[in-house]
mmCIF file of C-alpha atoms in Angstrom:
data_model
loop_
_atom_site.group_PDB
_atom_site.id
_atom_site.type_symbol
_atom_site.label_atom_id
_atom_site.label_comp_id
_atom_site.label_asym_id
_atom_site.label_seq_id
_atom_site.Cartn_x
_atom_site.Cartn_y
_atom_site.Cartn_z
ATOM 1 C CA UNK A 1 1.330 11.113 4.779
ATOM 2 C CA UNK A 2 0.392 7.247 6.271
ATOM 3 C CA UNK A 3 -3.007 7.282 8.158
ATOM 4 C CA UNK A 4 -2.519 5.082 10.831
ATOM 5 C CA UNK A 5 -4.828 4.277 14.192
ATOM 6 C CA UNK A 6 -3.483 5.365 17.417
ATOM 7 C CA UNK A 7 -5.042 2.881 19.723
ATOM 8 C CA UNK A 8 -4.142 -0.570 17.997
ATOM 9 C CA UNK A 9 -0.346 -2.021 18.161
ATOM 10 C CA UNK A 10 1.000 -2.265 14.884
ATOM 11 C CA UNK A 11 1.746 -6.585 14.736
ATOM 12 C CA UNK A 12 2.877 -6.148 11.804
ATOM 13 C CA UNK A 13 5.223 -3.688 10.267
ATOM 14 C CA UNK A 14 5.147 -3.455 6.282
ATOM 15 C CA UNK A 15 5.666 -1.219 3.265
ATOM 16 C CA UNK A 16 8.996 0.424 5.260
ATOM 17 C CA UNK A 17 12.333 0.863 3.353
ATOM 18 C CA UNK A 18 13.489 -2.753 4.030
ATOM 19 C CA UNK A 19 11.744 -5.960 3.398
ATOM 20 C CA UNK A 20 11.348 -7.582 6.854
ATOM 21 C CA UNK A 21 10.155 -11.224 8.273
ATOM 22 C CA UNK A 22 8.085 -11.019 11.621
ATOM 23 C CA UNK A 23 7.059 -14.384 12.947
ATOM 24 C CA UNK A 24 3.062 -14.655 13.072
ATOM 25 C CA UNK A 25 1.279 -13.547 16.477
ATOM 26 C CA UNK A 26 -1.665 -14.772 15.999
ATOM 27 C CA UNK A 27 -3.377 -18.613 16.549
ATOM 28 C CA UNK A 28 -4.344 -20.004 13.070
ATOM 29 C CA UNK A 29 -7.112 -21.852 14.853
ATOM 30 C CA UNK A 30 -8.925 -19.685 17.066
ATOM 31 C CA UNK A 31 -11.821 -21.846 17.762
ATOM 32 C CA UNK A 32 -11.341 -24.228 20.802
ATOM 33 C CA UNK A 33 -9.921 -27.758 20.249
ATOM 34 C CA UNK A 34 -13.580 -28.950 21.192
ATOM 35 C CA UNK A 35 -16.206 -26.499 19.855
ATOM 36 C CA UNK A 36 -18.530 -28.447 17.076
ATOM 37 C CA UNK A 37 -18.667 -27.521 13.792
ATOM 38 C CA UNK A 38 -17.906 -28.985 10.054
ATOM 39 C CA UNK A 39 -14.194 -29.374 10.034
ATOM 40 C CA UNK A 40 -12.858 -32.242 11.838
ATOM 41 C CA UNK A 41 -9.693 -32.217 14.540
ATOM 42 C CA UNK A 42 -7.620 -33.538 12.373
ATOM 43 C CA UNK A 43 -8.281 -31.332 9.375
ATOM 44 C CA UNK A 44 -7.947 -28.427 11.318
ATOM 45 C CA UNK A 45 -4.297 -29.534 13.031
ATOM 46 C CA UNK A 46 -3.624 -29.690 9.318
ATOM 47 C CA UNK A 47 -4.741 -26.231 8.865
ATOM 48 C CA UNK A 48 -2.727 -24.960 11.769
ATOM 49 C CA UNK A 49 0.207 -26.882 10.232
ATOM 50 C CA UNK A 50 0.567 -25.817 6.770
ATOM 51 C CA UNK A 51 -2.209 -23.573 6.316
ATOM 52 C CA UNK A 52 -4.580 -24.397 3.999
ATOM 53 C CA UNK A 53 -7.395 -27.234 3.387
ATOM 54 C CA UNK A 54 -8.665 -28.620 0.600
ATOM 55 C CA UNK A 55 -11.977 -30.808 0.310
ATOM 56 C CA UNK A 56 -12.851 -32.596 -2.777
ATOM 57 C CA UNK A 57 -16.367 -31.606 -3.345
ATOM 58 C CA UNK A 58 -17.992 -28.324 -1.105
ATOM 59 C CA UNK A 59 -20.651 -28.386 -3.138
ATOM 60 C CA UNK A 60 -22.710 -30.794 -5.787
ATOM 61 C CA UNK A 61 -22.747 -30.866 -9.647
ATOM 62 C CA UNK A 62 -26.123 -29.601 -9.404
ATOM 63 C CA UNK A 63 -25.319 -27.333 -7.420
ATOM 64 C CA UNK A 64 -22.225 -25.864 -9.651
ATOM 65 C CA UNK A 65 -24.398 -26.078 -12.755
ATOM 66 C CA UNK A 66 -26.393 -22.533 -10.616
ATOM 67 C CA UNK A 67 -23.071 -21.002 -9.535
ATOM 68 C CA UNK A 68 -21.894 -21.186 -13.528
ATOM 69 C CA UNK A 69 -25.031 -19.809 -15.105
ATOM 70 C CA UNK A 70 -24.630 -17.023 -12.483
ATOM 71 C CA UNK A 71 -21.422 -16.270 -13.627
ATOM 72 C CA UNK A 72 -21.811 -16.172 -17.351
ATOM 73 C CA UNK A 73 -24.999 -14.074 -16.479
ATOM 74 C CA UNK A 74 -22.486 -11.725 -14.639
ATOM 75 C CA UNK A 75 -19.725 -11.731 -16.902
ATOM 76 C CA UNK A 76 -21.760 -10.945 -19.852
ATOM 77 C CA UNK A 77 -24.040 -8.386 -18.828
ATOM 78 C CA UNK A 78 -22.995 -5.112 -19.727
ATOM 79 C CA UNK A 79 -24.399 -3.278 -17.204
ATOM 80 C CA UNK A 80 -22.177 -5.434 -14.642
ATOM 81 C CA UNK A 81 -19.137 -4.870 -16.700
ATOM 82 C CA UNK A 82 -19.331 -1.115 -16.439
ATOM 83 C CA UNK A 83 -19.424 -1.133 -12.685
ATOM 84 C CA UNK A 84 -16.314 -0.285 -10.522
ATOM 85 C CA UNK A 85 -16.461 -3.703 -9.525
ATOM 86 C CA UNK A 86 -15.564 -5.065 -12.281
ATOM 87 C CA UNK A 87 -11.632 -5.627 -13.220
ATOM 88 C CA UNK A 88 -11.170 -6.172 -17.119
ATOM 89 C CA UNK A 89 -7.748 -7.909 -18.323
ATOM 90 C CA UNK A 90 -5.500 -5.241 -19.877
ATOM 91 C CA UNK A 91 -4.561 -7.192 -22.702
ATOM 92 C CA UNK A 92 -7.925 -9.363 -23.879
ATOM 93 C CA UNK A 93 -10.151 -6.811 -22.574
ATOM 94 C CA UNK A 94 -12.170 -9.845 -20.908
ATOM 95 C CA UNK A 95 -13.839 -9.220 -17.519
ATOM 96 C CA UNK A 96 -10.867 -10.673 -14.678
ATOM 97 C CA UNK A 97 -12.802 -10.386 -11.357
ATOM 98 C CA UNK A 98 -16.367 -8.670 -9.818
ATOM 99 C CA UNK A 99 -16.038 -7.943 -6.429
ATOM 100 C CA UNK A 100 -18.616 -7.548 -3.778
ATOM 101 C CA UNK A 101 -19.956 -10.468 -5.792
ATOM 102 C CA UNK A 102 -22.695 -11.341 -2.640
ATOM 103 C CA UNK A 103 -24.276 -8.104 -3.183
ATOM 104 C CA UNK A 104 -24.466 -8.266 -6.505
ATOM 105 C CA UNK A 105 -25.751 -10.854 -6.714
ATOM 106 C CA UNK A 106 -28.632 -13.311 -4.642
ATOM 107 C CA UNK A 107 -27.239 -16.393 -5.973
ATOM 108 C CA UNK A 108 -23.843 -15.882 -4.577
ATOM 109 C CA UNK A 109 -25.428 -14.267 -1.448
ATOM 110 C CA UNK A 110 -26.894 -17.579 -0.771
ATOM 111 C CA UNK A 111 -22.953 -18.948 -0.967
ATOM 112 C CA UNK A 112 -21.971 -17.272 1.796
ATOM 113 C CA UNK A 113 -24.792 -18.411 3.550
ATOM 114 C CA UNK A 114 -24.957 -21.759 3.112
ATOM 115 C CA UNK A 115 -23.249 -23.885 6.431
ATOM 116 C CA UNK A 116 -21.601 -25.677 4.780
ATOM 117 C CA UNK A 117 -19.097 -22.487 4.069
ATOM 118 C CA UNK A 118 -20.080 -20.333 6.786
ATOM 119 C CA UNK A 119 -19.818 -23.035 9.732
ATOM 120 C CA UNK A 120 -16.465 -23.554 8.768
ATOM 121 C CA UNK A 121 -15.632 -20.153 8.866
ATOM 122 C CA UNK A 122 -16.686 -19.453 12.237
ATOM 123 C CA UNK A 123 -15.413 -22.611 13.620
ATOM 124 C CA UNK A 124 -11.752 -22.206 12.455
ATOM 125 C CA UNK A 125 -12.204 -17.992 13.356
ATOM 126 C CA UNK A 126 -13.999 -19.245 16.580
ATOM 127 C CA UNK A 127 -16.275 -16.144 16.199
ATOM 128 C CA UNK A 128 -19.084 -14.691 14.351
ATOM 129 C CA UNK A 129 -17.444 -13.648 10.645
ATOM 130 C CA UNK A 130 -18.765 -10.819 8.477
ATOM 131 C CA UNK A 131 -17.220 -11.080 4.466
ATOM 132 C CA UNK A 132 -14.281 -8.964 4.369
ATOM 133 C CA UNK A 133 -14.514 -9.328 0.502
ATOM 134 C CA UNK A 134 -16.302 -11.520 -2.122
ATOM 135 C CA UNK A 135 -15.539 -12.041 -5.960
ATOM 136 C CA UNK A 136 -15.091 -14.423 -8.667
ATOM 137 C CA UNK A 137 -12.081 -14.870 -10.562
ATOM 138 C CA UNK A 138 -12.505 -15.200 -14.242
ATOM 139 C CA UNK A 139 -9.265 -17.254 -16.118
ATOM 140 C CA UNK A 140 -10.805 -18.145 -19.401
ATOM 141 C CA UNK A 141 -8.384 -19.664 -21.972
ATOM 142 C CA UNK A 142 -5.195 -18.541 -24.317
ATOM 143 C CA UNK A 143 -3.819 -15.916 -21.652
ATOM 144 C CA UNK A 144 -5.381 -14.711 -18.943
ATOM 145 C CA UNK A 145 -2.647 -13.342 -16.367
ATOM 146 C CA UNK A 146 -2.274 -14.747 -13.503
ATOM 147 C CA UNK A 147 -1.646 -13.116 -9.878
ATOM 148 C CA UNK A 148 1.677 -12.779 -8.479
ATOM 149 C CA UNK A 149 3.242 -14.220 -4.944
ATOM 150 C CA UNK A 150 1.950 -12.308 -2.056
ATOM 151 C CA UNK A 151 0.359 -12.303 1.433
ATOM 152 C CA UNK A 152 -3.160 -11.534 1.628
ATOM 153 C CA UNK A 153 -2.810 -10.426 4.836
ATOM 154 C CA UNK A 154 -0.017 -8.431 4.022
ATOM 155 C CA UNK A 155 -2.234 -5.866 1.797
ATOM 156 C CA UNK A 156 -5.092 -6.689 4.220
ATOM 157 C CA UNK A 157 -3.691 -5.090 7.354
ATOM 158 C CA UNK A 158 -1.715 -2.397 5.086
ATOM 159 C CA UNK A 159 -4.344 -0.882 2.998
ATOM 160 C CA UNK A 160 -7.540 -2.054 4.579
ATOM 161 C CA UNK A 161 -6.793 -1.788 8.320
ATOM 162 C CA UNK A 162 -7.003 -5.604 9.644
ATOM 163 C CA UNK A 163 -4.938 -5.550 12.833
ATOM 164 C CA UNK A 164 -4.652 -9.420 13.276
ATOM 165 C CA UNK A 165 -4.353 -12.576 11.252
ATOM 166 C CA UNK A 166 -7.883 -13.592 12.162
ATOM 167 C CA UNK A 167 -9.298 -13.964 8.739
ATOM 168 C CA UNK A 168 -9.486 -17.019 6.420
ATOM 169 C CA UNK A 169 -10.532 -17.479 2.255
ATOM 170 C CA UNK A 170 -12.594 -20.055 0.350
ATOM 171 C CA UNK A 171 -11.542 -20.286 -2.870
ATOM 172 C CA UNK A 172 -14.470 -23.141 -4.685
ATOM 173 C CA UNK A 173 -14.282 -24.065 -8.232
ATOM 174 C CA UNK A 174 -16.668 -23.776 -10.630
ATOM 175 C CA UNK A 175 -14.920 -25.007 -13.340
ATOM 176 C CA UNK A 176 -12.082 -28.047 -12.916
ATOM 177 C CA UNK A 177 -8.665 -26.838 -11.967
ATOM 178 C CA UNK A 178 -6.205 -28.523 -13.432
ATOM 179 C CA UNK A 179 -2.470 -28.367 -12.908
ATOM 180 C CA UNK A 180 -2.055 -26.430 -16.406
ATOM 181 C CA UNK A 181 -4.891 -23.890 -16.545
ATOM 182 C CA UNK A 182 -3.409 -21.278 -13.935
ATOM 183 C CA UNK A 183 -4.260 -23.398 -10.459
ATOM 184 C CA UNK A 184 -3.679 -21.945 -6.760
ATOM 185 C CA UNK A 185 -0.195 -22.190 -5.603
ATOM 186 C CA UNK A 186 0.616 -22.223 -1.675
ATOM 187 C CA UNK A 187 3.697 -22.220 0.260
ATOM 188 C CA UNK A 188 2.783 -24.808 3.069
ATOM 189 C CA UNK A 189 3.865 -23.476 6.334
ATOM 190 C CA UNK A 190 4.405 -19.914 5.434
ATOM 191 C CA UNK A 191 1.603 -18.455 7.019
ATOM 192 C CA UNK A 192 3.647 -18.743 10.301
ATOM 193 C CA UNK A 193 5.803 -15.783 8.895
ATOM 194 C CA UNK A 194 4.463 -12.333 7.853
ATOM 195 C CA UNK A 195 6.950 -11.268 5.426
ATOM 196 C CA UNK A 196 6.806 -7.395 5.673
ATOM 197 C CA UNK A 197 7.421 -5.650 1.788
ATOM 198 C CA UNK A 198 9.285 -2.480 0.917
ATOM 199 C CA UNK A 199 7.993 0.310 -0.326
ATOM 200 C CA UNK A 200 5.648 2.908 0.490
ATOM 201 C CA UNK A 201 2.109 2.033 -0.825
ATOM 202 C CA UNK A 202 1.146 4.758 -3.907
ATOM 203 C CA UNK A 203 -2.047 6.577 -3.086
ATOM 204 C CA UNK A 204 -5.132 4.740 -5.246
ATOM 205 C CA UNK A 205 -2.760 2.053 -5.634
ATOM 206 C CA UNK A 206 -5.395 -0.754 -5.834
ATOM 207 C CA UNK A 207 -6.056 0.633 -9.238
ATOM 208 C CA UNK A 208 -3.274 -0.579 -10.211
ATOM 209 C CA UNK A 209 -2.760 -3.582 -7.827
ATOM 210 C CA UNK A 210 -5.916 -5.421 -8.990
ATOM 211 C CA UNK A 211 -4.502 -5.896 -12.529
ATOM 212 C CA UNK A 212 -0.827 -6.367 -11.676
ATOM 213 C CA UNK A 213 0.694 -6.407 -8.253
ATOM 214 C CA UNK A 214 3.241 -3.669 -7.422
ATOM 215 C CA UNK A 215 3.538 -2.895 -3.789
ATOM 216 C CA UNK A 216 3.154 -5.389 -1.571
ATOM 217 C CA UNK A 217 4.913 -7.687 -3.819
ATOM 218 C CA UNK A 218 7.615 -9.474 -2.225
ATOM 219 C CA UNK A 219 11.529 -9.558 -3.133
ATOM 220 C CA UNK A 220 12.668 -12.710 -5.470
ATOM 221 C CA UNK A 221 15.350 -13.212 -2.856
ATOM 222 C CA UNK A 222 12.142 -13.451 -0.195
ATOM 223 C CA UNK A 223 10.407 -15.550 -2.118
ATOM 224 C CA UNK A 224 13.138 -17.705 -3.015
ATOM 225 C CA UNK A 225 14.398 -18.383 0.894
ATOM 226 C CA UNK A 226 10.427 -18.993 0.973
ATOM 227 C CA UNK A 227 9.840 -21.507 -1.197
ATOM 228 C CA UNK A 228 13.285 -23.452 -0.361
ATOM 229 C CA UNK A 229 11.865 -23.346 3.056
ATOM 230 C CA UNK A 230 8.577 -24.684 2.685
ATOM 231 C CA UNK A 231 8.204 -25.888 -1.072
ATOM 232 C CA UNK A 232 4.837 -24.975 -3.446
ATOM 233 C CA UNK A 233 1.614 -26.753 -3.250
ATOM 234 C CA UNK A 234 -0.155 -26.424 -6.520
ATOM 235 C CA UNK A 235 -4.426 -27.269 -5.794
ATOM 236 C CA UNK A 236 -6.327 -29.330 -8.581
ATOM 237 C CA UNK A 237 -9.724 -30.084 -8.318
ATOM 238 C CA UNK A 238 -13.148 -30.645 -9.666
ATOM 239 C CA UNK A 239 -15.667 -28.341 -10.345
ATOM 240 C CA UNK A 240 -17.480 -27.870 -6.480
ATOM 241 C CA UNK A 241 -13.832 -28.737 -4.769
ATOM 242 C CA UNK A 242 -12.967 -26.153 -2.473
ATOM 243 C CA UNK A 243 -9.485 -24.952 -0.846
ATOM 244 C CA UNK A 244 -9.401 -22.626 2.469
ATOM 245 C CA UNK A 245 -6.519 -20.810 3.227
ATOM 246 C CA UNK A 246 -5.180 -18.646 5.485
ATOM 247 C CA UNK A 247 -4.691 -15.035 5.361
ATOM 248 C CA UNK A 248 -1.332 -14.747 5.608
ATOM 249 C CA UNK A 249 -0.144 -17.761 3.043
ATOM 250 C CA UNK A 250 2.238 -17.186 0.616
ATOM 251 C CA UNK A 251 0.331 -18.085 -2.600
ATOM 252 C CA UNK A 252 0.001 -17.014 -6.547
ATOM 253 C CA UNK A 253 -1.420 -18.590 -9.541
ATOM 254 C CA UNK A 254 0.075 -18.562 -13.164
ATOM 255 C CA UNK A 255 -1.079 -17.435 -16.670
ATOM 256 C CA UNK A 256 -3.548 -19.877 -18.423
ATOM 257 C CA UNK A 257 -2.589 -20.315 -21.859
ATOM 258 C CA UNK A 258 -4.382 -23.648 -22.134
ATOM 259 C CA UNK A 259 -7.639 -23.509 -23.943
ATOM 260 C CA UNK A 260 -9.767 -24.529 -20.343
ATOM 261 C CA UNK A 261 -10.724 -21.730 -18.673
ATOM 262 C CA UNK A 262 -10.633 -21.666 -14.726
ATOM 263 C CA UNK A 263 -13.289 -19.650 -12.536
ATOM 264 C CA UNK A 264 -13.495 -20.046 -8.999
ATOM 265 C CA UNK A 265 -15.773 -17.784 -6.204
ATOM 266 C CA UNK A 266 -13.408 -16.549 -3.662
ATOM 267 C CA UNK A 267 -14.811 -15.465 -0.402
ATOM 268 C CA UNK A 268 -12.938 -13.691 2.702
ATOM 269 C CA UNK A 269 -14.300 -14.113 6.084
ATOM 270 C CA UNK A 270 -12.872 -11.807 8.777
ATOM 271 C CA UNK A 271 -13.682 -12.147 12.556
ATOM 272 C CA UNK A 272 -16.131 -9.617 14.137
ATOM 273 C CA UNK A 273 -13.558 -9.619 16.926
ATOM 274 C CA UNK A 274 -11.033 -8.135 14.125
ATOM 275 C CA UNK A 275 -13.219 -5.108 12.576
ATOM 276 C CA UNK A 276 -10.865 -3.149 10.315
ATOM 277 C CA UNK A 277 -9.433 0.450 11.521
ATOM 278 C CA UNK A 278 -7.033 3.314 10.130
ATOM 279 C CA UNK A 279 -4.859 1.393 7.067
ATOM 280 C CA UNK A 280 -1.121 0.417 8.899
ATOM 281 C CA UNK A 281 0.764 1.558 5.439
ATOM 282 C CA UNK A 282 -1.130 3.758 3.108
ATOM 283 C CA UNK A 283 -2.848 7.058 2.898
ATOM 284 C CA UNK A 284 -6.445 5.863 2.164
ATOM 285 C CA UNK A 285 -8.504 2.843 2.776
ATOM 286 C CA UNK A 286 -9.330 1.140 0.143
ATOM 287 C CA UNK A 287 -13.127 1.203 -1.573
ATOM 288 C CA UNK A 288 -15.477 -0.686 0.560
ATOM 289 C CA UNK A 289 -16.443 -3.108 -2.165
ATOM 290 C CA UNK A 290 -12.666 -4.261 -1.726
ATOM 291 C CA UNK A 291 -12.154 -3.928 2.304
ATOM 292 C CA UNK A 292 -15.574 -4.174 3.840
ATOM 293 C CA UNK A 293 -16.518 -2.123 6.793
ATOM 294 C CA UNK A 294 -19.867 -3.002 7.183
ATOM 295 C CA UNK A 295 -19.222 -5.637 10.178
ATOM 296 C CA UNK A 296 -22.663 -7.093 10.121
ATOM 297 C CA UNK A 297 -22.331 -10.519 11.108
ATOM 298 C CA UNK A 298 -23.099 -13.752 8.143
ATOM 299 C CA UNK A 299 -26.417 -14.733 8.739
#
């Protein structure tokens, strides 16, 4: 049996027997045209148009040089690796993501923080934001898998409970992202239609779903009309280059079979104005170190 809330209109019907594209409901920008903050008009008109935004360098070499020794402390302590938290790779064994990385850790804590990612958030949100989710992705070299087409926002409001498309990512790297190591790819322009999977979501399915997407996952025929439709952005960057994206972009990332590994800290801001209820299309919420409900606003 679905658990689903009786008080908030379902936007967004997913996970039904047929695959089905709703155009989006929501602003991208909900902050006035005229409220200060970080991100410039322009930049966010780009955002509204296509999505995403990259900037070249969110944070200094100095600064990266913290964020890496933080992560190797992470990904090599035992004690770390044992925790629920943690996602190992099926094949290498290697550690893939931690999640709920700002509570794990002070370092990262300090990420979220910091103005220079936070501002933005609740400029583009036009809201106080809470962090819907936190981890780091781990793509060292010679085959780490990478993470199949979907819609954030798609799982997000399914299995978590987020009624609207108020919620946007940071993605920074902390190591360079080039166009062969398993890089971000967007659809530009996609985020202006929720495309609704089929399929009713298996209980505990984020068991599964962390290592290798099931439900949720889009038809090729989808993804095709997609991508002929808006085309694929793939990001590159240096170390300390940053991309934000919204919730409901169409975006993946390949296998990395180069010998350069790629990390990045990935961090979810949600609204406060867009607290999570009942899951839309599956039995159980998902663990809270996944889909947050503490709602306590970034400070």
């Amino acid at each position: 049996m679905v658990t689903m809330t009786t008080n908030v209109t379902d936007l967004y019907p997913t996970r039904g027997a047929t695959e089905v594209a709703t155009p989006r409901q929501d602003p991208v920008v909900w902050g006035s045209p005229d409220a200060p903050g970080p991100v410039s008009q322009g930049d966010l008109q780009s955002l509204d148009r296509d999505g995403f935004l990259a900037i070249d360098q969110l944070i200094g070499p100095d600064e990266v040089a913290v964020y890496q020794r933080e992560l190797e402390r992470l990904t090599t302590d035992p004690a770390i690796r044992a925790d629920e938290r943690s996602i190992v790779e099926p094949q290498s064994k290697e550690i893939r993501s931690v999640f709920e990385v700002h509570r794990i850790s002070e370092v990262f804590a300090n990420l979220v923080r910091d103005e220079r990612v936070v501002g933005r958030a609740r400029q583009i949100l036009g809201s106080d934001v809470y962090v819907h989710q936190s981890r780091i992705n781990v793509k060292p070299g010679f085959g780490a898998s990478g993470f199949y087409w979907h819609s954030d926002f798609e799982t997000w409001h399914a299995e978590d409970g987020l009624p609207n498309m108020r919620t946007i990512s940071v993605s920074i790297a902390l190591t360079e992202n080039y166009d062969t190591n398993g890089g971000l790819m967007i659809m530009p322009g996609s985020h202006k239609t929720f495309l609704g999977c089929a399929g009713a979501t298996p209980k505990d399915n984020y068991k599964k779903s962390l290592m290798m997407q099931d439900a949720g996952t889009p038809s090729d025929e989808g993804l095709t009309k997609m991508a002929s439709e808006y085309g694929i952005k793939l990001f590159t960057g240096k170390a300390g280059s940053a991309t934000w994206f919204d919730c409901n972009c169409m975006h993946g990332s390949g296998d990395n079979i180069t010998p350069f590994p790629r990390s990045n800290v990935f961090i979810v801001f949600n609204s406060v104005e867009n607290t999570a209820v009942e899951p839309f299309a599956a039995p159980i919420r998902r663990p809270e170190f996944i889909g947050a409900r503490d709602f306590t606003p970034v400070r």
